[in-house]
PDB file of N, CA and C in Angstrom:
ATOM      1  N   MET A  16      62.690 -67.982  27.175  1.00  0.00           N
ATOM      2  CA  MET A  16      63.621 -66.923  26.836  1.00  0.00           C
ATOM      3  C   MET A  16      64.387 -66.502  28.083  1.00  0.00           C
ATOM      4  N   ILE A  17      65.645 -66.200  27.901  1.00  0.00           N
ATOM      5  CA  ILE A  17      66.482 -65.797  29.029  1.00  0.00           C
ATOM      6  C   ILE A  17      66.083 -64.393  29.465  1.00  0.00           C
ATOM      7  N   GLU A  18      65.966 -64.224  30.753  1.00  0.00           N
ATOM      8  CA  GLU A  18      65.599 -62.917  31.301  1.00  0.00           C
ATOM      9  C   GLU A  18      66.709 -61.906  31.030  1.00  0.00           C
ATOM     10  N   GLY A  19      66.335 -60.644  30.850  1.00  0.00           N
ATOM     11  CA  GLY A  19      67.289 -59.588  30.574  1.00  0.00           C
ATOM     12  C   GLY A  19      68.312 -59.386  31.679  1.00  0.00           C
ATOM     13  N   TRP A  20      67.883 -59.504  32.936  1.00  0.00           N
ATOM     14  CA  TRP A  20      68.811 -59.293  34.048  1.00  0.00           C
ATOM     15  C   TRP A  20      69.893 -60.354  34.068  1.00  0.00           C
ATOM     16  N   PHE A  21      69.570 -61.573  33.628  1.00  0.00           N
ATOM     17  CA  PHE A  21      70.552 -62.656  33.630  1.00  0.00           C
ATOM     18  C   PHE A  21      71.681 -62.357  32.648  1.00  0.00           C
ATOM     19  N   ILE A  22      71.332 -61.807  31.498  1.00  0.00           N
ATOM     20  CA  ILE A  22      72.338 -61.457  30.495  1.00  0.00           C
ATOM     21  C   ILE A  22      73.258 -60.369  31.033  1.00  0.00           C
ATOM     22  N   TYR A  23      72.672 -59.350  31.638  1.00  0.00           N
ATOM     23  CA  TYR A  23      73.492 -58.268  32.195  1.00  0.00           C
ATOM     24  C   TYR A  23      74.367 -58.771  33.341  1.00  0.00           C
ATOM     25  N   ALA A  24      73.846 -59.659  34.157  1.00  0.00           N
ATOM     26  CA  ALA A  24      74.640 -60.221  35.256  1.00  0.00           C
ATOM     27  C   ALA A  24      75.799 -61.049  34.705  1.00  0.00           C
ATOM     28  N   ALA A  25      75.556 -61.799  33.636  1.00  0.00           N
ATOM     29  CA  ALA A  25      76.623 -62.599  33.029  1.00  0.00           C
ATOM     30  C   ALA A  25      77.717 -61.699  32.446  1.00  0.00           C
ATOM     31  N   ILE A  26      77.317 -60.644  31.757  1.00  0.00           N
ATOM     32  CA  ILE A  26      78.292 -59.710  31.183  1.00  0.00           C
ATOM     33  C   ILE A  26      79.092 -59.035  32.294  1.00  0.00           C
ATOM     34  N   LEU A  27      78.417 -58.602  33.339  1.00  0.00           N
ATOM     35  CA  LEU A  27      79.102 -57.977  34.467  1.00  0.00           C
ATOM     36  C   LEU A  27      80.061 -58.960  35.130  1.00  0.00           C
ATOM     37  N   GLY A  28      79.616 -60.195  35.314  1.00  0.00           N
ATOM     38  CA  GLY A  28      80.471 -61.212  35.926  1.00  0.00           C
ATOM     39  C   GLY A  28      81.720 -61.489  35.097  1.00  0.00           C
ATOM     40  N   MET A  29      81.556 -61.587  33.772  1.00  0.00           N
ATOM     41  CA  MET A  29      82.707 -61.824  32.900  1.00  0.00           C
ATOM     42  C   MET A  29      83.674 -60.644  32.945  1.00  0.00           C
ATOM     43  N   GLY A  30      83.123 -59.449  32.994  1.00  0.00           N
ATOM     44  CA  GLY A  30      83.986 -58.265  33.094  1.00  0.00           C
ATOM     45  C   GLY A  30      84.763 -58.244  34.391  1.00  0.00           C
ATOM     46  N   LEU A  31      84.103 -58.590  35.493  1.00  0.00           N
ATOM     47  CA  LEU A  31      84.786 -58.614  36.789  1.00  0.00           C
ATOM     48  C   LEU A  31      85.884 -59.669  36.840  1.00  0.00           C
ATOM     49  N   VAL A  32      85.618 -60.832  36.277  1.00  0.00           N
ATOM     50  CA  VAL A  32      86.630 -61.893  36.255  1.00  0.00           C
ATOM     51  C   VAL A  32      87.820 -61.470  35.396  1.00  0.00           C
ATOM     52  N   THR A  33      87.549 -60.849  34.260  1.00  0.00           N
ATOM     53  CA  THR A  33      88.631 -60.371  33.397  1.00  0.00           C
ATOM     54  C   THR A  33      89.474 -59.329  34.123  1.00  0.00           C
ATOM     55  N   TYR A  34      88.808 -58.381  34.756  1.00  0.00           N
ATOM     56  CA  TYR A  34      89.522 -57.341  35.484  1.00  0.00           C
ATOM     57  C   TYR A  34      90.321 -57.941  36.642  1.00  0.00           C
ATOM     58  N   ALA A  35      89.739 -58.879  37.364  1.00  0.00           N
ATOM     59  CA  ALA A  35      90.427 -59.506  38.499  1.00  0.00           C
ATOM     60  C   ALA A  35      91.669 -60.270  38.037  1.00  0.00           C
ATOM     61  N   SER A  36      91.584 -60.952  36.904  1.00  0.00           N
ATOM     62  CA  SER A  36      92.758 -61.692  36.427  1.00  0.00           C
ATOM     63  C   SER A  36      93.874 -60.735  36.002  1.00  0.00           C
ATOM     64  N   ARG A  37      93.516 -59.630  35.400  1.00  0.00           N
ATOM     65  CA  ARG A  37      94.539 -58.640  35.034  1.00  0.00           C
ATOM     66  C   ARG A  37      95.158 -57.999  36.274  1.00  0.00           C
ATOM     67  N   LEU A  38      94.318 -57.687  37.227  1.00  0.00           N
ATOM     68  CA  LEU A  38      94.806 -57.081  38.454  1.00  0.00           C
ATOM     69  C   LEU A  38      95.715 -58.048  39.219  1.00  0.00           C
ATOM     70  N   ALA A  39      95.350 -59.315  39.246  1.00  0.00           N
ATOM     71  CA  ALA A  39      96.172 -60.309  39.940  1.00  0.00           C
ATOM     72  C   ALA A  39      97.538 -60.435  39.281  1.00  0.00           C
ATOM     73  N   GLY A  40      97.572 -60.440  37.952  1.00  0.00           N
ATOM     74  CA  GLY A  40      98.854 -60.508  37.249  1.00  0.00           C
ATOM     75  C   GLY A  40      99.721 -59.296  37.542  1.00  0.00           C
ATOM     76  N   TYR A  41      99.099 -58.135  37.565  1.00  0.00           N
ATOM     77  CA  TYR A  41      99.843 -56.916  37.878  1.00  0.00           C
ATOM     78  C   TYR A  41     100.398 -56.958  39.295  1.00  0.00           C
ATOM     79  N   MET A  42      99.577 -57.401  40.239  1.00  0.00           N
ATOM     80  CA  MET A  42     100.010 -57.430  41.636  1.00  0.00           C
ATOM     81  C   MET A  42     101.113 -58.469  41.866  1.00  0.00           C
ATOM     82  N   LEU A  43     101.042 -59.595  41.168  1.00  0.00           N
ATOM     83  CA  LEU A  43     102.069 -60.622  41.319  1.00  0.00           C
ATOM     84  C   LEU A  43     103.412 -60.195  40.738  1.00  0.00           C
ATOM     85  N   LEU A  44     103.381 -59.441  39.655  1.00  0.00           N
ATOM     86  CA  LEU A  44     104.619 -59.060  38.975  1.00  0.00           C
ATOM     87  C   LEU A  44     105.063 -57.634  39.276  1.00  0.00           C
ATOM     88  N   ASN A  45     104.360 -56.944  40.148  1.00  0.00           N
ATOM     89  CA  ASN A  45     104.696 -55.567  40.473  1.00  0.00           C
ATOM     90  C   ASN A  45     106.085 -55.493  41.102  1.00  0.00           C
ATOM     91  N   GLY A  46     106.956 -54.713  40.497  1.00  0.00           N
ATOM     92  CA  GLY A  46     108.292 -54.510  41.035  1.00  0.00           C
ATOM     93  C   GLY A  46     109.288 -55.595  40.660  1.00  0.00           C
ATOM     94  N   LYS A  47     108.867 -56.574  39.876  1.00  0.00           N
ATOM     95  CA  LYS A  47     109.762 -57.651  39.468  1.00  0.00           C
ATOM     96  C   LYS A  47     110.144 -57.467  38.011  1.00  0.00           C
ATOM     97  N   THR A  48     111.369 -57.804  37.699  1.00  0.00           N
ATOM     98  CA  THR A  48     111.836 -57.746  36.336  1.00  0.00           C
ATOM     99  C   THR A  48     111.607 -59.104  35.688  1.00  0.00           C
ATOM    100  N   VAL A  49     110.887 -59.097  34.605  1.00  0.00           N
ATOM    101  CA  VAL A  49     110.588 -60.340  33.898  1.00  0.00           C
ATOM    102  C   VAL A  49     111.515 -60.430  32.701  1.00  0.00           C
ATOM    103  N   SER A  50     112.261 -61.527  32.611  1.00  0.00           N
ATOM    104  CA  SER A  50     113.168 -61.710  31.487  1.00  0.00           C
ATOM    105  C   SER A  50     113.319 -63.197  31.190  1.00  0.00           C
ATOM    106  N   GLY A  51     113.971 -63.476  30.109  1.00  0.00           N
ATOM    107  CA  GLY A  51     114.269 -64.854  29.752  1.00  0.00           C
ATOM    108  C   GLY A  51     113.041 -65.658  29.378  1.00  0.00           C
ATOM    109  N   ARG A  52     112.996 -66.868  29.909  1.00  0.00           N
ATOM    110  CA  ARG A  52     111.928 -67.798  29.569  1.00  0.00           C
ATOM    111  C   ARG A  52     110.562 -67.315  30.048  1.00  0.00           C
ATOM    112  N   MET A  53     110.530 -66.656  31.204  1.00  0.00           N
ATOM    113  CA  MET A  53     109.258 -66.160  31.724  1.00  0.00           C
ATOM    114  C   MET A  53     108.687 -65.082  30.803  1.00  0.00           C
ATOM    115  N   LYS A  54     109.533 -64.200  30.313  1.00  0.00           N
ATOM    116  CA  LYS A  54     109.073 -63.154  29.400  1.00  0.00           C
ATOM    117  C   LYS A  54     108.553 -63.767  28.106  1.00  0.00           C
ATOM    118  N   THR A  55     109.262 -64.750  27.595  1.00  0.00           N
ATOM    119  CA  THR A  55     108.835 -65.431  26.377  1.00  0.00           C
ATOM    120  C   THR A  55     107.490 -66.123  26.582  1.00  0.00           C
ATOM    121  N   ALA A  56     107.331 -66.770  27.733  1.00  0.00           N
ATOM    122  CA  ALA A  56     106.075 -67.464  28.031  1.00  0.00           C
ATOM    123  C   ALA A  56     104.922 -66.476  28.153  1.00  0.00           C
ATOM    124  N   LEU A  57     105.147 -65.368  28.839  1.00  0.00           N
ATOM    125  CA  LEU A  57     104.085 -64.376  29.001  1.00  0.00           C
ATOM    126  C   LEU A  57     103.719 -63.707  27.680  1.00  0.00           C
ATOM    127  N   GLU A  58     104.676 -63.539  26.793  1.00  0.00           N
ATOM    128  CA  GLU A  58     104.394 -62.950  25.483  1.00  0.00           C
ATOM    129  C   GLU A  58     103.606 -63.906  24.594  1.00  0.00           C
ATOM    130  N   ALA A  59     103.672 -65.202  24.884  1.00  0.00           N
ATOM    131  CA  ALA A  59     102.956 -66.193  24.084  1.00  0.00           C
ATOM    132  C   ALA A  59     101.500 -66.359  24.511  1.00  0.00           C
ATOM    133  N   VAL A  60     101.133 -65.829  25.659  1.00  0.00           N
ATOM    134  CA  VAL A  60      99.777 -66.032  26.179  1.00  0.00           C
ATOM    135  C   VAL A  60      98.700 -65.372  25.306  1.00  0.00           C
ATOM    136  N   PRO A  61      98.795 -64.093  24.949  1.00  0.00           N
ATOM    137  CA  PRO A  61      97.706 -63.495  24.145  1.00  0.00           C
ATOM    138  C   PRO A  61      97.452 -64.188  22.808  1.00  0.00           C
ATOM    139  N   PRO A  62      98.491 -64.514  22.011  1.00  0.00           N
ATOM    140  CA  PRO A  62      98.189 -65.225  20.762  1.00  0.00           C
ATOM    141  C   PRO A  62      97.579 -66.609  21.013  1.00  0.00           C
ATOM    142  N   ALA A  63      98.005 -67.265  22.069  1.00  0.00           N
ATOM    143  CA  ALA A  63      97.452 -68.591  22.368  1.00  0.00           C
ATOM    144  C   ALA A  63      95.972 -68.505  22.719  1.00  0.00           C
ATOM    145  N   ILE A  64      95.605 -67.513  23.502  1.00  0.00           N
ATOM    146  CA  ILE A  64      94.198 -67.348  23.870  1.00  0.00           C
ATOM    147  C   ILE A  64      93.372 -66.959  22.645  1.00  0.00           C
ATOM    148  N   LEU A  65      93.895 -66.055  21.842  1.00  0.00           N
ATOM    149  CA  LEU A  65      93.183 -65.645  20.637  1.00  0.00           C
ATOM    150  C   LEU A  65      92.981 -66.830  19.700  1.00  0.00           C
ATOM    151  N   THR A  66      93.994 -67.658  19.537  1.00  0.00           N
ATOM    152  CA  THR A  66      93.882 -68.842  18.697  1.00  0.00           C
ATOM    153  C   THR A  66      92.850 -69.809  19.253  1.00  0.00           C
ATOM    154  N   ALA A  67      92.837 -69.984  20.566  1.00  0.00           N
ATOM    155  CA  ALA A  67      91.875 -70.899  21.186  1.00  0.00           C
ATOM    156  C   ALA A  67      90.443 -70.418  21.006  1.00  0.00           C
ATOM    157  N   VAL A  68      90.253 -69.128  20.924  1.00  0.00           N
ATOM    158  CA  VAL A  68      88.904 -68.585  20.745  1.00  0.00           C
ATOM    159  C   VAL A  68      88.484 -68.648  19.268  1.00  0.00           C
ATOM    160  N   ILE A  69      89.399 -68.363  18.359  1.00  0.00           N
ATOM    161  CA  ILE A  69      89.063 -68.266  16.943  1.00  0.00           C
ATOM    162  C   ILE A  69      89.060 -69.618  16.232  1.00  0.00           C
ATOM    163  N   ALA A  70      89.968 -70.505  16.573  1.00  0.00           N
ATOM    164  CA  ALA A  70      90.128 -71.765  15.839  1.00  0.00           C
ATOM    165  C   ALA A  70      88.851 -72.597  15.741  1.00  0.00           C
ATOM    166  N   PRO A  71      88.099 -72.808  16.816  1.00  0.00           N
ATOM    167  CA  PRO A  71      86.876 -73.609  16.656  1.00  0.00           C
ATOM    168  C   PRO A  71      85.886 -72.996  15.662  1.00  0.00           C
ATOM    169  N   THR A  72      85.777 -71.698  15.656  1.00  0.00           N
ATOM    170  CA  THR A  72      84.871 -71.037  14.721  1.00  0.00           C
ATOM    171  C   THR A  72      85.332 -71.240  13.284  1.00  0.00           C
ATOM    172  N   VAL A  73      86.629 -71.115  13.061  1.00  0.00           N
ATOM    173  CA  VAL A  73      87.171 -71.262  11.707  1.00  0.00           C
ATOM    174  C   VAL A  73      86.942 -72.679  11.195  1.00  0.00           C
ATOM    175  N   PHE A  74      87.187 -73.680  12.027  1.00  0.00           N
ATOM    176  CA  PHE A  74      87.104 -75.064  11.564  1.00  0.00           C
ATOM    177  C   PHE A  74      85.689 -75.614  11.509  1.00  0.00           C
ATOM    178  N   LEU A  75      84.745 -74.987  12.169  1.00  0.00           N
ATOM    179  CA  LEU A  75      83.385 -75.513  12.185  1.00  0.00           C
ATOM    180  C   LEU A  75      82.446 -74.828  11.201  1.00  0.00           C
ATOM    181  N   GLN A  76      82.894 -73.805  10.514  1.00  0.00           N
ATOM    182  CA  GLN A  76      81.996 -73.049   9.626  1.00  0.00           C
ATOM    183  C   GLN A  76      81.892 -73.659   8.235  1.00  0.00           C
ATOM    184  N   GLY A  77      82.996 -73.813   7.559  1.00  0.00           N
ATOM    185  CA  GLY A  77      82.944 -74.336   6.199  1.00  0.00           C
ATOM    186  C   GLY A  77      84.265 -74.148   5.487  1.00  0.00           C
ATOM    187  N   PRO A  78      84.335 -74.552   4.234  1.00  0.00           N
ATOM    188  CA  PRO A  78      85.609 -74.474   3.506  1.00  0.00           C
ATOM    189  C   PRO A  78      86.085 -73.040   3.263  1.00  0.00           C
ATOM    190  N   ALA A  79      85.174 -72.117   3.018  1.00  0.00           N
ATOM    191  CA  ALA A  79      85.582 -70.728   2.772  1.00  0.00           C
ATOM    192  C   ALA A  79      86.269 -70.150   4.000  1.00  0.00           C
ATOM    193  N   GLU A  80      85.700 -70.410   5.161  1.00  0.00           N
ATOM    194  CA  GLU A  80      86.282 -69.887   6.402  1.00  0.00           C
ATOM    195  C   GLU A  80      87.616 -70.554   6.717  1.00  0.00           C
ATOM    196  N   MET A  81      87.726 -71.858   6.417  1.00  0.00           N
ATOM    197  CA  MET A  81      88.985 -72.555   6.690  1.00  0.00           C
ATOM    198  C   MET A  81      90.111 -72.033   5.799  1.00  0.00           C
ATOM    199  N   ILE A  82      89.820 -71.826   4.539  1.00  0.00           N
ATOM    200  CA  ILE A  82      90.837 -71.313   3.620  1.00  0.00           C
ATOM    201  C   ILE A  82      91.205 -69.877   4.003  1.00  0.00           C
ATOM    202  N   ALA A  83      90.200 -69.062   4.328  1.00  0.00           N
ATOM    203  CA  ALA A  83      90.466 -67.680   4.740  1.00  0.00           C
ATOM    204  C   ALA A  83      91.283 -67.655   6.024  1.00  0.00           C
ATOM    205  N   GLY A  84      90.997 -68.555   6.941  1.00  0.00           N
ATOM    206  CA  GLY A  84      91.790 -68.647   8.176  1.00  0.00           C
ATOM    207  C   GLY A  84      93.233 -68.999   7.880  1.00  0.00           C
ATOM    208  N   ALA A  85      93.449 -69.918   6.940  1.00  0.00           N
ATOM    209  CA  ALA A  85      94.816 -70.296   6.568  1.00  0.00           C
ATOM    210  C   ALA A  85      95.551 -69.119   5.924  1.00  0.00           C
ATOM    211  N   LEU A  86      94.863 -68.392   5.050  1.00  0.00           N
ATOM    212  CA  LEU A  86      95.492 -67.227   4.413  1.00  0.00           C
ATOM    213  C   LEU A  86      95.831 -66.145   5.446  1.00  0.00           C
ATOM    214  N   THR A  87      94.940 -65.953   6.394  1.00  0.00           N
ATOM    215  CA  THR A  87      95.193 -64.969   7.447  1.00  0.00           C
ATOM    216  C   THR A  87      96.364 -65.401   8.311  1.00  0.00           C
ATOM    217  N   LEU A  88      96.440 -66.690   8.605  1.00  0.00           N
ATOM    218  CA  LEU A  88      97.557 -67.213   9.393  1.00  0.00           C
ATOM    219  C   LEU A  88      98.875 -67.012   8.662  1.00  0.00           C
ATOM    220  N   VAL A  89      98.892 -67.257   7.364  1.00  0.00           N
ATOM    221  CA  VAL A  89     100.114 -67.054   6.582  1.00  0.00           C
ATOM    222  C   VAL A  89     100.533 -65.590   6.624  1.00  0.00           C
ATOM    223  N   SER A  90      99.570 -64.674   6.491  1.00  0.00           N
ATOM    224  CA  SER A  90      99.927 -63.251   6.533  1.00  0.00           C
ATOM    225  C   SER A  90     100.442 -62.853   7.915  1.00  0.00           C
ATOM    226  N   ALA A  91      99.922 -63.483   8.960  1.00  0.00           N
ATOM    227  CA  ALA A  91     100.419 -63.190  10.304  1.00  0.00           C
ATOM    228  C   ALA A  91     101.823 -63.762  10.498  1.00  0.00           C
ATOM    229  N   ILE A  92     102.067 -64.953   9.960  1.00  0.00           N
ATOM    230  CA  ILE A  92     103.400 -65.565  10.073  1.00  0.00           C
ATOM    231  C   ILE A  92     104.428 -64.739   9.319  1.00  0.00           C
ATOM    232  N   LEU A  93     104.014 -64.149   8.207  1.00  0.00           N
ATOM    233  CA  LEU A  93     104.925 -63.289   7.435  1.00  0.00           C
ATOM    234  C   LEU A  93     105.150 -61.934   8.109  1.00  0.00           C
ATOM    235  N   LYS A  94     104.483 -61.737   9.241  1.00  0.00           N
ATOM    236  CA  LYS A  94     104.612 -60.514  10.036  1.00  0.00           C
ATOM    237  C   LYS A  94     104.205 -59.262   9.261  1.00  0.00           C
ATOM    238  N   LEU A  95     103.128 -59.413   8.483  1.00  0.00           N
ATOM    239  CA  LEU A  95     102.559 -58.245   7.821  1.00  0.00           C
ATOM    240  C   LEU A  95     101.909 -57.366   8.884  1.00  0.00           C
ATOM    241  N   PRO A  96     101.730 -56.089   8.604  1.00  0.00           N
ATOM    242  CA  PRO A  96     101.072 -55.219   9.593  1.00  0.00           C
ATOM    243  C   PRO A  96      99.694 -55.759   9.963  1.00  0.00           C
ATOM    244  N   LEU A  97      99.262 -55.487  11.190  1.00  0.00           N
ATOM    245  CA  LEU A  97      98.012 -56.019  11.701  1.00  0.00           C
ATOM    246  C   LEU A  97      96.830 -55.641  10.815  1.00  0.00           C
ATOM    247  N   LEU A  98      96.783 -54.404  10.368  1.00  0.00           N
ATOM    248  CA  LEU A  98      95.680 -53.959   9.518  1.00  0.00           C
ATOM    249  C   LEU A  98      95.651 -54.728   8.204  1.00  0.00           C
ATOM    250  N   VAL A  99      96.812 -55.021   7.651  1.00  0.00           N
ATOM    251  CA  VAL A  99      96.892 -55.802   6.411  1.00  0.00           C
ATOM    252  C   VAL A  99      96.419 -57.230   6.672  1.00  0.00           C
ATOM    253  N   THR A 100      96.831 -57.806   7.784  1.00  0.00           N
ATOM    254  CA  THR A 100      96.418 -59.170   8.128  1.00  0.00           C
ATOM    255  C   THR A 100      94.906 -59.251   8.296  1.00  0.00           C
ATOM    256  N   ILE A 101      94.328 -58.278   8.971  1.00  0.00           N
ATOM    257  CA  ILE A 101      92.870 -58.243   9.131  1.00  0.00           C
ATOM    258  C   ILE A 101      92.204 -58.091   7.773  1.00  0.00           C
ATOM    259  N   GLY A 102      92.751 -57.231   6.936  1.00  0.00           N
ATOM    260  CA  GLY A 102      92.211 -57.044   5.589  1.00  0.00           C
ATOM    261  C   GLY A 102      92.260 -58.321   4.763  1.00  0.00           C
ATOM    262  N   VAL A 103      93.361 -59.054   4.871  1.00  0.00           N
ATOM    263  CA  VAL A 103      93.477 -60.333   4.164  1.00  0.00           C
ATOM    264  C   VAL A 103      92.380 -61.287   4.630  1.00  0.00           C
ATOM    265  N   GLY A 104      92.156 -61.349   5.935  1.00  0.00           N
ATOM    266  CA  GLY A 104      91.137 -62.242   6.471  1.00  0.00           C
ATOM    267  C   GLY A 104      89.743 -61.871   6.008  1.00  0.00           C
ATOM    268  N   VAL A 105      89.401 -60.615   6.125  1.00  0.00           N
ATOM    269  CA  VAL A 105      88.053 -60.156   5.761  1.00  0.00           C
ATOM    270  C   VAL A 105      87.827 -60.298   4.262  1.00  0.00           C
ATOM    271  N   ALA A 106      88.786 -59.833   3.470  1.00  0.00           N
ATOM    272  CA  ALA A 106      88.631 -59.895   2.014  1.00  0.00           C
ATOM    273  C   ALA A 106      88.585 -61.336   1.522  1.00  0.00           C
ATOM    274  N   SER A 107      89.445 -62.181   2.059  1.00  0.00           N
ATOM    275  CA  SER A 107      89.476 -63.560   1.575  1.00  0.00           C
ATOM    276  C   SER A 107      88.208 -64.319   1.960  1.00  0.00           C
ATOM    277  N   VAL A 108      87.682 -64.111   3.151  1.00  0.00           N
ATOM    278  CA  VAL A 108      86.454 -64.822   3.517  1.00  0.00           C
ATOM    279  C   VAL A 108      85.279 -64.314   2.688  1.00  0.00           C
ATOM    280  N   ALA A 109      85.226 -63.025   2.421  1.00  0.00           N
ATOM    281  CA  ALA A 109      84.138 -62.483   1.597  1.00  0.00           C
ATOM    282  C   ALA A 109      84.222 -63.029   0.170  1.00  0.00           C
ATOM    283  N   LEU A 110      85.412 -63.021  -0.399  1.00  0.00           N
ATOM    284  CA  LEU A 110      85.599 -63.518  -1.764  1.00  0.00           C
ATOM    285  C   LEU A 110      85.318 -65.019  -1.846  1.00  0.00           C
ATOM    286  N   LEU A 111      85.847 -65.773  -0.892  1.00  0.00           N
ATOM    287  CA  LEU A 111      85.659 -67.216  -0.924  1.00  0.00           C
ATOM    288  C   LEU A 111      84.209 -67.630  -0.669  1.00  0.00           C
ATOM    289  N   ARG A 112      83.498 -66.878   0.147  1.00  0.00           N
ATOM    290  CA  ARG A 112      82.064 -67.184   0.338  1.00  0.00           C
ATOM    291  C   ARG A 112      81.302 -66.951  -0.960  1.00  0.00           C
ATOM    292  N   THR A 113      81.717 -65.961  -1.735  1.00  0.00           N
ATOM    293  CA  THR A 113      81.056 -65.682  -3.001  1.00  0.00           C
ATOM    294  C   THR A 113      81.384 -66.769  -4.038  1.00  0.00           C
ATOM    295  N   VAL A 114      82.638 -67.161  -4.071  1.00  0.00           N
ATOM    296  CA  VAL A 114      83.095 -68.132  -5.066  1.00  0.00           C
ATOM    297  C   VAL A 114      82.638 -69.546  -4.725  1.00  0.00           C
ATOM    298  N   LEU A 115      82.775 -69.917  -3.472  1.00  0.00           N
ATOM    299  CA  LEU A 115      82.414 -71.286  -3.075  1.00  0.00           C
ATOM    300  C   LEU A 115      80.954 -71.309  -2.740  1.00  0.00           C
TER     301      LEU A 115
END
């Protein structure tokens, strides 16, 4: 079994790395105006990271999760409000797990 201190050290380490990456981005762009292609690229980073984290889980679970992921993606593409998109995902996976 993994020791308790190791888990806390891992969580602390991940938090520090996350904070350091945010701080580095702030320090690099401090006082600079971001526009054009750079702004577009930076705006694409959060959805790309979120997709990279969620996609393996969606595709490795089963058919209910894959269909629910597709429905959630469609609601996001239609630019529905975030709460509605989350609701579509949660409701569809719950319903599809029951049906399938």
